[in-house]
mmCIF file of C-alpha atoms in Angstrom:
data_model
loop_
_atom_site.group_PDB
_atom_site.id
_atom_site.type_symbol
_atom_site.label_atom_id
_atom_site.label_comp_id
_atom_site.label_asym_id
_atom_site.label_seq_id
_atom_site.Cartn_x
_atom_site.Cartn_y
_atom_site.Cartn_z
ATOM 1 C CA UNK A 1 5.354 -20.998 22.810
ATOM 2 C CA UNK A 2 4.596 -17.322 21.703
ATOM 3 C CA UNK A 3 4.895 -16.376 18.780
ATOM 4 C CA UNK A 4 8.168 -14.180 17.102
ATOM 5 C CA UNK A 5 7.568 -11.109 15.094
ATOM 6 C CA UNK A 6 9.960 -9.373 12.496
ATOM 7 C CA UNK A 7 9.142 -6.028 11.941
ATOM 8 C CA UNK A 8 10.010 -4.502 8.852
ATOM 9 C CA UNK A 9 10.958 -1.156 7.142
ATOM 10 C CA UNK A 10 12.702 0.285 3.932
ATOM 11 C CA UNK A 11 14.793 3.653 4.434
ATOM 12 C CA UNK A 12 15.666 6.220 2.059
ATOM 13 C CA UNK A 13 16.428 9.627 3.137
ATOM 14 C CA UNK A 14 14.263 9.666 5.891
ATOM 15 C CA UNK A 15 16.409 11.181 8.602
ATOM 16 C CA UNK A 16 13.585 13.072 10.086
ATOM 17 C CA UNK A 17 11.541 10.354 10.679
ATOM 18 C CA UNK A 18 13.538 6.857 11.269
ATOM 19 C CA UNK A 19 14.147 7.390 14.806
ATOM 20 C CA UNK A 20 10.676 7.617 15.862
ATOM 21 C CA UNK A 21 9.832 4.699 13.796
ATOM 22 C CA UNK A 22 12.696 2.697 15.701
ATOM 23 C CA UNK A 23 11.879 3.680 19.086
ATOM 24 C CA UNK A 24 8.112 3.026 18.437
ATOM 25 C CA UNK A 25 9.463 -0.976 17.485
ATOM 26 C CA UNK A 26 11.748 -1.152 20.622
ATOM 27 C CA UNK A 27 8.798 0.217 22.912
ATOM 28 C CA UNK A 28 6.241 -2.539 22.044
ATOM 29 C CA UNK A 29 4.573 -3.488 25.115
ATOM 30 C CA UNK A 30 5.553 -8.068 23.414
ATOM 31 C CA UNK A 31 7.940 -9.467 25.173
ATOM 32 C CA UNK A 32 10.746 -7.395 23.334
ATOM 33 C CA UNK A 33 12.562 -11.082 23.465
ATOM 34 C CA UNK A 34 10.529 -12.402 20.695
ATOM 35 C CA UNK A 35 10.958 -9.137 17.898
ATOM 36 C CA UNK A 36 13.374 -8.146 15.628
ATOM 37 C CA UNK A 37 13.388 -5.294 13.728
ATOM 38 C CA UNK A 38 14.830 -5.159 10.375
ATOM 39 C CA UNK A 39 15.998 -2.507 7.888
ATOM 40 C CA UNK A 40 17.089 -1.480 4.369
ATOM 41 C CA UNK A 41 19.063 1.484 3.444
ATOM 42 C CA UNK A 42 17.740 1.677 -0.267
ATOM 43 C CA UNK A 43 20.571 4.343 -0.913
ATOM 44 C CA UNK A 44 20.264 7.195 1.360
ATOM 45 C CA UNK A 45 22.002 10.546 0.846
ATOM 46 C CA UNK A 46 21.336 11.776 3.808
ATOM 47 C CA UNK A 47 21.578 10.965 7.239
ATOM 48 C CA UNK A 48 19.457 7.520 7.378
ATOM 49 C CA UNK A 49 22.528 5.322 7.532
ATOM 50 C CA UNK A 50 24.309 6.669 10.409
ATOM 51 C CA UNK A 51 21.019 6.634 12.580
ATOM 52 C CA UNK A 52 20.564 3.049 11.977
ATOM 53 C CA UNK A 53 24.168 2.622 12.213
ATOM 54 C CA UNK A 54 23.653 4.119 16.024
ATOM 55 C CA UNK A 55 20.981 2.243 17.708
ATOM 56 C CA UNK A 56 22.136 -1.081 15.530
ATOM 57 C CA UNK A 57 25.221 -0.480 17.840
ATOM 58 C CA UNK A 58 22.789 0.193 20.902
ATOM 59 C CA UNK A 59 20.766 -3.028 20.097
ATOM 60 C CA UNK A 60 22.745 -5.699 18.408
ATOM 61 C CA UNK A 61 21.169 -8.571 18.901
ATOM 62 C CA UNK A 62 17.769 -7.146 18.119
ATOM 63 C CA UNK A 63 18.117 -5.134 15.321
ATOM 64 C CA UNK A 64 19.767 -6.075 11.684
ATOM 65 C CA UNK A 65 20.190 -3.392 8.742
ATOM 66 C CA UNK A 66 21.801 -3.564 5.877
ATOM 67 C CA UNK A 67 22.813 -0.918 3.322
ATOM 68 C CA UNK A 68 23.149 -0.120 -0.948
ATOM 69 C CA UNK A 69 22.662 1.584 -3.612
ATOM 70 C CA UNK A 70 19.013 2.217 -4.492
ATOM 71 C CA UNK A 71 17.561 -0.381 -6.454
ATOM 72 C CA UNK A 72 13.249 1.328 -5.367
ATOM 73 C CA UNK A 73 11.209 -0.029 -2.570
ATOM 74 C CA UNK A 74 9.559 -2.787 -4.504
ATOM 75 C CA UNK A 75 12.788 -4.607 -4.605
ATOM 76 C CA UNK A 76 13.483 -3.576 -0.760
ATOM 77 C CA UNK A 77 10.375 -5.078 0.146
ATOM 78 C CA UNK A 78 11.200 -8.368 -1.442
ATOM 79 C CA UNK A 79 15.015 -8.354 0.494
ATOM 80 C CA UNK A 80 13.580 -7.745 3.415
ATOM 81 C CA UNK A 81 10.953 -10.404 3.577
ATOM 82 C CA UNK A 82 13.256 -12.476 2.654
ATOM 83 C CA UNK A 83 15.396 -12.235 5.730
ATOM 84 C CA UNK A 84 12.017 -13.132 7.987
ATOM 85 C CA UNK A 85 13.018 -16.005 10.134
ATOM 86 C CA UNK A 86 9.906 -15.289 12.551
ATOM 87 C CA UNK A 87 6.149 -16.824 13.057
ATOM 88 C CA UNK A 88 4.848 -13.129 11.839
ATOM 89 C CA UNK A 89 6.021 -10.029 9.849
ATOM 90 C CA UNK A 90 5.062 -6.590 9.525
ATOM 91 C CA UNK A 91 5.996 -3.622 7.443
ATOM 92 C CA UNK A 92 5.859 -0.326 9.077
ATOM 93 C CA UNK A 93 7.109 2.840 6.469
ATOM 94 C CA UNK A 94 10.031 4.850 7.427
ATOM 95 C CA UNK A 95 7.980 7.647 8.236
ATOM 96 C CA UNK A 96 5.544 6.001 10.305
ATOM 97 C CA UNK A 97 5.095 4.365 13.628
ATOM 98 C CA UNK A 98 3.542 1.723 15.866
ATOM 99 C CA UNK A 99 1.345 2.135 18.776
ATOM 100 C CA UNK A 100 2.803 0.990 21.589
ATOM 101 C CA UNK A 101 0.608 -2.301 22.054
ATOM 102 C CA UNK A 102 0.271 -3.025 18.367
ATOM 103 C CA UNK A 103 2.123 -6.251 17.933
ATOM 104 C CA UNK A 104 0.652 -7.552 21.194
ATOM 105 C CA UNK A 105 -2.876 -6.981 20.288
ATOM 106 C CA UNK A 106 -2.393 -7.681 16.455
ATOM 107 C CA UNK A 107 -0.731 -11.359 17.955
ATOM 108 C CA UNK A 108 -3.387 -11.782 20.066
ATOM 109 C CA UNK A 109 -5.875 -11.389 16.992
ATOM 110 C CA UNK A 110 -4.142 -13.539 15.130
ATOM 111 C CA UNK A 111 -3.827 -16.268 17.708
ATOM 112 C CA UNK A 112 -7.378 -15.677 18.504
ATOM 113 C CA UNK A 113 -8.758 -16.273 15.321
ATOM 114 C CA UNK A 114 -6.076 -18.471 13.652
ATOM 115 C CA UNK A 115 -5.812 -15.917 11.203
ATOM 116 C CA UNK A 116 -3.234 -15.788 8.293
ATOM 117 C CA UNK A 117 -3.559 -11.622 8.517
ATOM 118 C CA UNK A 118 -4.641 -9.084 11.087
ATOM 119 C CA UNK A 119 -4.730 -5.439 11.471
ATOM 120 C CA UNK A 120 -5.814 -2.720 13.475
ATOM 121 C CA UNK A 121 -7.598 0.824 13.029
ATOM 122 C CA UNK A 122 -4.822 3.269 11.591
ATOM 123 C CA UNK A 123 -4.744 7.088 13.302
ATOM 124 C CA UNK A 124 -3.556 9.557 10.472
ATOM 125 C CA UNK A 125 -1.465 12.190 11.424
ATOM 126 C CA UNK A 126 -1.917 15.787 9.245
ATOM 127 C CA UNK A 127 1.245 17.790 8.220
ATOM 128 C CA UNK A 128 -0.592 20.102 11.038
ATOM 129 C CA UNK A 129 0.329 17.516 13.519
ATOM 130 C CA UNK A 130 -3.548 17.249 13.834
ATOM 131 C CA UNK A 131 -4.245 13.433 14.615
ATOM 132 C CA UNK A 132 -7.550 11.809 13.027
ATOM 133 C CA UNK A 133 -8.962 8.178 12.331
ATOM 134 C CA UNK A 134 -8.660 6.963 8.760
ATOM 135 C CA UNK A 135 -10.921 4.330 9.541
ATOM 136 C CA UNK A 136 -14.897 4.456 10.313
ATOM 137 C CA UNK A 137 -16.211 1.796 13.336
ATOM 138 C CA UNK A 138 -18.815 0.293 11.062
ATOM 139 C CA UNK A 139 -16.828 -0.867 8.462
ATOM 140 C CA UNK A 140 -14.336 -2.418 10.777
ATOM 141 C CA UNK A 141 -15.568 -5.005 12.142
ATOM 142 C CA UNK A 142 -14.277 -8.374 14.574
ATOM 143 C CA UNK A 143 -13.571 -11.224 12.241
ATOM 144 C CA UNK A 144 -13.874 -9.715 9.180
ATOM 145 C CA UNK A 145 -13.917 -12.199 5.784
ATOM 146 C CA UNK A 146 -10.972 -10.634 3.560
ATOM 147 C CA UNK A 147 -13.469 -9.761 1.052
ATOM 148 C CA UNK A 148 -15.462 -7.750 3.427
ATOM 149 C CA UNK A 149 -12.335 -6.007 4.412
ATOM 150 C CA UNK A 150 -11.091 -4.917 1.302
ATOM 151 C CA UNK A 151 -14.592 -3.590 -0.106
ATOM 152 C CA UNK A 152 -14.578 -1.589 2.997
ATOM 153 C CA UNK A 153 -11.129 -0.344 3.829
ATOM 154 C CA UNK A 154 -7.902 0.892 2.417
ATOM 155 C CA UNK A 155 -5.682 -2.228 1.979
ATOM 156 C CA UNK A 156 -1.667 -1.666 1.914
ATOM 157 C CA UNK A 157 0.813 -3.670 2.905
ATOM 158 C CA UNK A 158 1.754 -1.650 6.237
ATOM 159 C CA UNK A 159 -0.224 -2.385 9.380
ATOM 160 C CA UNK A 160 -0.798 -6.057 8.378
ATOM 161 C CA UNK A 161 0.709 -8.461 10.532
ATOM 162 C CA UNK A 162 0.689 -11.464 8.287
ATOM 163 C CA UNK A 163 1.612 -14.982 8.556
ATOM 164 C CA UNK A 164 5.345 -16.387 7.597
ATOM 165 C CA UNK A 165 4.189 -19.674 6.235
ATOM 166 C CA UNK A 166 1.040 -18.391 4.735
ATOM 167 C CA UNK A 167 3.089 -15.745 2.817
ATOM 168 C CA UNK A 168 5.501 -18.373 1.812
ATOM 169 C CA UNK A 169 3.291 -21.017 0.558
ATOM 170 C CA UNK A 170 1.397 -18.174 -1.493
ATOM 171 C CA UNK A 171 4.688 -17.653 -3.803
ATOM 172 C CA UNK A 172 3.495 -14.285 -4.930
ATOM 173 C CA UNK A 173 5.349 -13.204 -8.268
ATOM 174 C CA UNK A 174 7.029 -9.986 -7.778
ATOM 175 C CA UNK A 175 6.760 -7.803 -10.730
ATOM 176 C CA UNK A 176 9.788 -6.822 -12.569
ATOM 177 C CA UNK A 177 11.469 -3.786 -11.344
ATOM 178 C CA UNK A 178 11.190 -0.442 -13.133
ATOM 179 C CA UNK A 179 9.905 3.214 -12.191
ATOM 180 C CA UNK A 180 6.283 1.968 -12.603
ATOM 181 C CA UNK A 181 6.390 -1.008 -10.471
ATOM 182 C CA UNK A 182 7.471 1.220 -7.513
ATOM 183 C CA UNK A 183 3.831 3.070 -7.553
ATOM 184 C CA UNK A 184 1.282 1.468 -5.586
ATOM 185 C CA UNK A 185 3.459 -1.762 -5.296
ATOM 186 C CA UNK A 186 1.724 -2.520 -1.640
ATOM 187 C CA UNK A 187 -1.604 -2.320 -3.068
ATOM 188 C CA UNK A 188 -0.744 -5.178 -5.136
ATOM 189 C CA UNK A 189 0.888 -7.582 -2.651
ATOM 190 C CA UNK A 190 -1.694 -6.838 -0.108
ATOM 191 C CA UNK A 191 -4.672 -7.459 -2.361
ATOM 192 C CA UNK A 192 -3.104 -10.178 -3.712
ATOM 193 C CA UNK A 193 -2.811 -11.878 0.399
ATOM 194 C CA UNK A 194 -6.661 -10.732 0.937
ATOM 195 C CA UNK A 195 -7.803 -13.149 -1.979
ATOM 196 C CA UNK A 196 -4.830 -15.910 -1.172
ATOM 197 C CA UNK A 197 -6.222 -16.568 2.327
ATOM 198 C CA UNK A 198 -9.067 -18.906 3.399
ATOM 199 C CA UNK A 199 -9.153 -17.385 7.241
ATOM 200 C CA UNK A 200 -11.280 -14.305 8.734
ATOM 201 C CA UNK A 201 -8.910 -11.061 9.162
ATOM 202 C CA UNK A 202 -7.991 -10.804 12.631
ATOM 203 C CA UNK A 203 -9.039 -7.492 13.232
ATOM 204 C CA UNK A 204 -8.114 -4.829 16.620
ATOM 205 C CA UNK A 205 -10.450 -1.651 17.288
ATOM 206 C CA UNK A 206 -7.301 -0.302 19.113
ATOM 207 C CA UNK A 207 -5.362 1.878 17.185
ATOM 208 C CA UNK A 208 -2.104 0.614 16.137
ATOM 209 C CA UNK A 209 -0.578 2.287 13.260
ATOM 210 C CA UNK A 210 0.625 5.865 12.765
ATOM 211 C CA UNK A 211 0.347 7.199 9.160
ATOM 212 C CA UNK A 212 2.303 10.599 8.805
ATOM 213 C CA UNK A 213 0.748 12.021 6.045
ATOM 214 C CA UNK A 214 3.732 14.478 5.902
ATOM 215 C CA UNK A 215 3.246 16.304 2.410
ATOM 216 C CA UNK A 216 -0.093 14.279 2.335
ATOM 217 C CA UNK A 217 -0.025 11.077 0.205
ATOM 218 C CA UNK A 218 1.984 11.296 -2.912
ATOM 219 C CA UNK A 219 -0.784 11.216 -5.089
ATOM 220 C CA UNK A 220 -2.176 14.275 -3.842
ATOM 221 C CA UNK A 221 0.897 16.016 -2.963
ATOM 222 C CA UNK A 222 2.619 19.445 -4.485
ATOM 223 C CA UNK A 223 5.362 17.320 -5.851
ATOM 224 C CA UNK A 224 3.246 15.007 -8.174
ATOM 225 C CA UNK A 225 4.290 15.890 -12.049
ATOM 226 C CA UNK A 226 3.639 14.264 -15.864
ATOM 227 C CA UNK A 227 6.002 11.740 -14.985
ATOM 228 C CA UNK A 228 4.522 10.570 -12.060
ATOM 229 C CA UNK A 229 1.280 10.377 -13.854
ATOM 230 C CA UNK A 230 2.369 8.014 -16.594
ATOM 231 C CA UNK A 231 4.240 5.445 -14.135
ATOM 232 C CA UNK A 232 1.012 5.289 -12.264
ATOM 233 C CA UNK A 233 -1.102 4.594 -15.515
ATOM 234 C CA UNK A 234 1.819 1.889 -16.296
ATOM 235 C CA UNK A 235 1.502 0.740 -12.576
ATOM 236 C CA UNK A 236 -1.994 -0.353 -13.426
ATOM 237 C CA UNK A 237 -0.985 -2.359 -16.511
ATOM 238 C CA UNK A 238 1.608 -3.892 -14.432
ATOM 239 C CA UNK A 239 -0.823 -4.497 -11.407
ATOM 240 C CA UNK A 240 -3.445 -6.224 -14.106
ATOM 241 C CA UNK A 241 -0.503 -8.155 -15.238
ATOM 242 C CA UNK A 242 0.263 -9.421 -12.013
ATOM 243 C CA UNK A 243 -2.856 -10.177 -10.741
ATOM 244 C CA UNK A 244 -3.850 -12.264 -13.650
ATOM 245 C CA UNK A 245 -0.485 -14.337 -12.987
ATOM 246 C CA UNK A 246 -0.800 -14.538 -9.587
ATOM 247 C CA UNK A 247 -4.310 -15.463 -9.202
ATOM 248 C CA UNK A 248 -4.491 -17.544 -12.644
ATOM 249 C CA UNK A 249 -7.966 -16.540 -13.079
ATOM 250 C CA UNK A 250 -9.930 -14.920 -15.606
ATOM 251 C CA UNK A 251 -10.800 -11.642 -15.375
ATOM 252 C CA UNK A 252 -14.304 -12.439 -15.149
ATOM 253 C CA UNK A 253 -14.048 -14.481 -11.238
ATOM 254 C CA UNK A 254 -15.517 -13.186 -8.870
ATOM 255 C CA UNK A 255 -12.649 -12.943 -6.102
ATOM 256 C CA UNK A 256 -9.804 -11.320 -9.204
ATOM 257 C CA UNK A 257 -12.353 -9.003 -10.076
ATOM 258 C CA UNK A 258 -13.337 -7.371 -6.960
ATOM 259 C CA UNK A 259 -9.331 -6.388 -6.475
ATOM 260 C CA UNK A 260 -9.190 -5.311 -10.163
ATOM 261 C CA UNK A 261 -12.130 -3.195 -9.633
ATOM 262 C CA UNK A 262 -10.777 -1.676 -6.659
ATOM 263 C CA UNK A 263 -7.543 -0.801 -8.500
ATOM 264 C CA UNK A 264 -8.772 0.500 -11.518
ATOM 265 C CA UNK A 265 -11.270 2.754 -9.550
ATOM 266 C CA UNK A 266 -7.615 4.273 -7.311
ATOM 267 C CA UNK A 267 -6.326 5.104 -10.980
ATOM 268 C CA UNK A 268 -9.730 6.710 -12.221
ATOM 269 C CA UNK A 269 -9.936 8.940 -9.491
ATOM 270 C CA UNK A 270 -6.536 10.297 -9.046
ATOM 271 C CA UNK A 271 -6.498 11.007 -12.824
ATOM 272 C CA UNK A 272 -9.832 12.492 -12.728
ATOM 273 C CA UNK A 273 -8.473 14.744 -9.690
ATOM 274 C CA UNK A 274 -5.146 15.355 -10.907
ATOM 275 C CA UNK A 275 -5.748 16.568 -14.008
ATOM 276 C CA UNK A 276 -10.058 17.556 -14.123
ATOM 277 C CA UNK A 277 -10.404 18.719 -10.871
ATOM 278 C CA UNK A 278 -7.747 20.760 -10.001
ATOM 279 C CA UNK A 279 -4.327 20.883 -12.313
ATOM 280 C CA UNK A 280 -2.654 23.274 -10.147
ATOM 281 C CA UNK A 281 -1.421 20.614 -7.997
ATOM 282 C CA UNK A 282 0.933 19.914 -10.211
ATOM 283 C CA UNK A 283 3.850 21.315 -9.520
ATOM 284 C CA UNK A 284 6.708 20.800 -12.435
ATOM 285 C CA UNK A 285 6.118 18.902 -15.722
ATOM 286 C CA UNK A 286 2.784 19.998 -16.011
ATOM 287 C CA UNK A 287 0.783 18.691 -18.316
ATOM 288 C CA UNK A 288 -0.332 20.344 -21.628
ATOM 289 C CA UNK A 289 -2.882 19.642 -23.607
ATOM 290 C CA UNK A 290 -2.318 16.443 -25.696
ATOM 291 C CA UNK A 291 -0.549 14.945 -22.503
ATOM 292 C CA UNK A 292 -3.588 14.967 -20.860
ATOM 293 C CA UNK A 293 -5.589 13.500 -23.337
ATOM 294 C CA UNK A 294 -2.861 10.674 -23.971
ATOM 295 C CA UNK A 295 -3.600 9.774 -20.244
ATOM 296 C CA UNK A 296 -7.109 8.418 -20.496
ATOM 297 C CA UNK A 297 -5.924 6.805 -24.052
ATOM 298 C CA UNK A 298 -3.619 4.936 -22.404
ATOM 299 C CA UNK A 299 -6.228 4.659 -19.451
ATOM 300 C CA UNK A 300 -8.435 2.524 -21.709
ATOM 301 C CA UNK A 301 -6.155 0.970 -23.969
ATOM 302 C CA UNK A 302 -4.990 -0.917 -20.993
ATOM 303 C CA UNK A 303 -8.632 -1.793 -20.028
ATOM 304 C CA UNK A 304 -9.206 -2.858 -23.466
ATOM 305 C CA UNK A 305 -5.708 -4.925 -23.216
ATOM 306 C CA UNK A 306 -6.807 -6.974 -20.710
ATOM 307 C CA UNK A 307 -10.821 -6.978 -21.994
ATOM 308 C CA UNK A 308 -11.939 -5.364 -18.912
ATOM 309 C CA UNK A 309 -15.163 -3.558 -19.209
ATOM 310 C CA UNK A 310 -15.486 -0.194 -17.416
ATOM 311 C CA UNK A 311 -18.425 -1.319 -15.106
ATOM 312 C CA UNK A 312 -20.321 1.783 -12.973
ATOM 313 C CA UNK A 313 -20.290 0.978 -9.265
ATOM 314 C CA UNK A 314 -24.290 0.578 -8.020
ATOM 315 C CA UNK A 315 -23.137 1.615 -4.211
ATOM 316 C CA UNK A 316 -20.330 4.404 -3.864
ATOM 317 C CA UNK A 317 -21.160 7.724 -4.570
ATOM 318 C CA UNK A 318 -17.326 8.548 -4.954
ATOM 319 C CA UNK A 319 -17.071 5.201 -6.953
ATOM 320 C CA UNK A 320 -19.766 6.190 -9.758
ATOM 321 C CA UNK A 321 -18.567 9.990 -9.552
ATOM 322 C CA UNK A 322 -14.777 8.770 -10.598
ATOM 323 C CA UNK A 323 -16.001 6.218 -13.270
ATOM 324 C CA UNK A 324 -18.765 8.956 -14.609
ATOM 325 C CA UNK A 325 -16.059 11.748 -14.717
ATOM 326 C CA UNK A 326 -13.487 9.847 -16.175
ATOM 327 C CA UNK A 327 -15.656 8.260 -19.045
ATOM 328 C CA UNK A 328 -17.080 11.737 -19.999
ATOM 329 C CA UNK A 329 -13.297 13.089 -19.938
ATOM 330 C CA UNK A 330 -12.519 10.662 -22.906
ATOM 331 C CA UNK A 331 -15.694 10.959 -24.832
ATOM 332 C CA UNK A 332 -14.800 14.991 -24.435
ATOM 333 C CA UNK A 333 -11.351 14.772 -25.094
ATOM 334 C CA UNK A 334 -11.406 12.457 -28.128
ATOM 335 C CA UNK A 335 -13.871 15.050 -29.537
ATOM 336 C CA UNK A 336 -16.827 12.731 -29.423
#
């Protein structure tokens, strides 16, 4: 019997971009019989609702949605897996699309490998409209281990088309909702699957994933601010929080470490960039002076809360430049 897939997304005021993401579902090249696509209206004000409201009259019986107030997308994540009834899942942001053949060859990998995950190359799509690959052929390799993946590609929860009962028997822990939770909250999950499973990633060299870096990533965008910058510096305490729950490991294994690394270096660098690099990009609540220096305080105060030694990377260039920037940030800005 084939398998059933439930495609996921959560919606808020994304009237500009939902439709594309629904036709993309409804024009997979799997028997169309065997997906349903399923959304959340995390509180919309604009017109979100009443385009979901349209084609969930066009395609009842393949399409649910539901709709209220905003409660952040960690949250909406959780609601929405837990209305997954099907073999697979897979989340697919509001914003973005599928390839046409993506659940049939990411089914097919899966099948093929007995895999708990698989994924396939993502094609990144500039604010320009200019299209380019966000992933590079040699580290993306046919059955991958999950450790090998990680070290060598971005890891969020989209474009993973993961196992039902896998994710279920894994009982991830959630973190509690707040502002801080809702930054990065993918990176978490989908880390947390990569050192849960036993199997190879099934892995696709077709392109099936769309990311529309509209604004560019929201790190990096005009719209980041002070605020911003402290939930993400929380996100990480939260993130080491949950990863020591979920994985009920010290820090020191092996497996725990490697995703803590990987986080830690994410935070490093978009500090280092945000506010060393270039502090233009900020563009309200900018930062002043003390502000600045409170974020690497609070940087290494969470490090030293979890007794996590800032270890320099021996392989990526971009790995020792973050950790070597940020470290001589503090010494500078504590007067040192």
């Amino acid at each position: 019997m084939s398998a059933t897939v439930s495609i996921l997304t959560a919606c808020y005021n994304c009237e500009s971009t939902i439709a594309k993401n629904i036709e993309s579902s409804l024009k997979q090249t799997y028997d169309q019989k065997l997906i349903e696509l399923i959304f959340i209206d995390d509180g919309s004000t604009d017109k979100t609702l009443s385009i979901l409201e349209k084609y969930k009259k066009l395609y009842p019986s393949r399409i649910k949605m539901s709709s209220r107030e905003n409660r952040g997308v960690c949250k909406t994540f959780q609601e929405l897996i837990a209305q997954v009834n099907t073999d697979y899942f897979i989340f697919a942001d509001a914003d973005d699309y599928l390839s046409n053949t993506a659940i049939e060859s990411l089914v097919y990998e899966a099948k093929k490998n007995n895999a708990d995950i698989s994924t396939g190359k993502t094609i990144g799509i500039k604010p320009n409209g200019k299209m380019h690959s966000l992933n590079y052929n040699n580290n993306f390799r046919n059955n991958m281990s999950a450790s090998a993946f990680v070290l060598h590609n971005a890891s969020y929860i989209w474009n993973l088309l993961i196992k039902t009962e896998f994710y279920k028997k894994c009982e991830y822990k959630w973190p509690e909702q707040g502002a801080s939770s809702n930054i990065l909250e993918d990176c978490a999950v989908s880390r947390w699957l990569f050192n849960c499973t036993q199997q190879l990633i099934g892995t696709t060299r077709k392109y099936t994933y769309y990311y529309t870096q509209q604004n560019a990533n929201k790190f990096r965008s005009s719209g980041w601010h002070h605020t911003k910058t402290n939930q993400l510096i929380k996100s990480m305490d939260i993130f080491l929080k949950m990863s020591l729950i979920n994985h009920q490991y010290s820090v020191s294994s092996k497996s725990t470490r490697a995703i803590i690394d990987d986080f830690i270096f994410f935070t490093a660098i978009t500090i280092m960039s945000l506010v060393y690099i270039n502090p233009l990009r900020f563009a309200s609540e900018k930062p002043n002076k003390d502000q600045k220096k409170q974020y690497y305080i609070d940087f290494f105060n969470i490090l030293k809360k979890y007794d996590i030694k800032l270890k320099t990377p021996k392989k990526s260039f971009w790995k020792k430049m973050a950790y070597i920037s940020i470290w001589w940030n503090w010494k500078v800005r504590k007067g040192h």
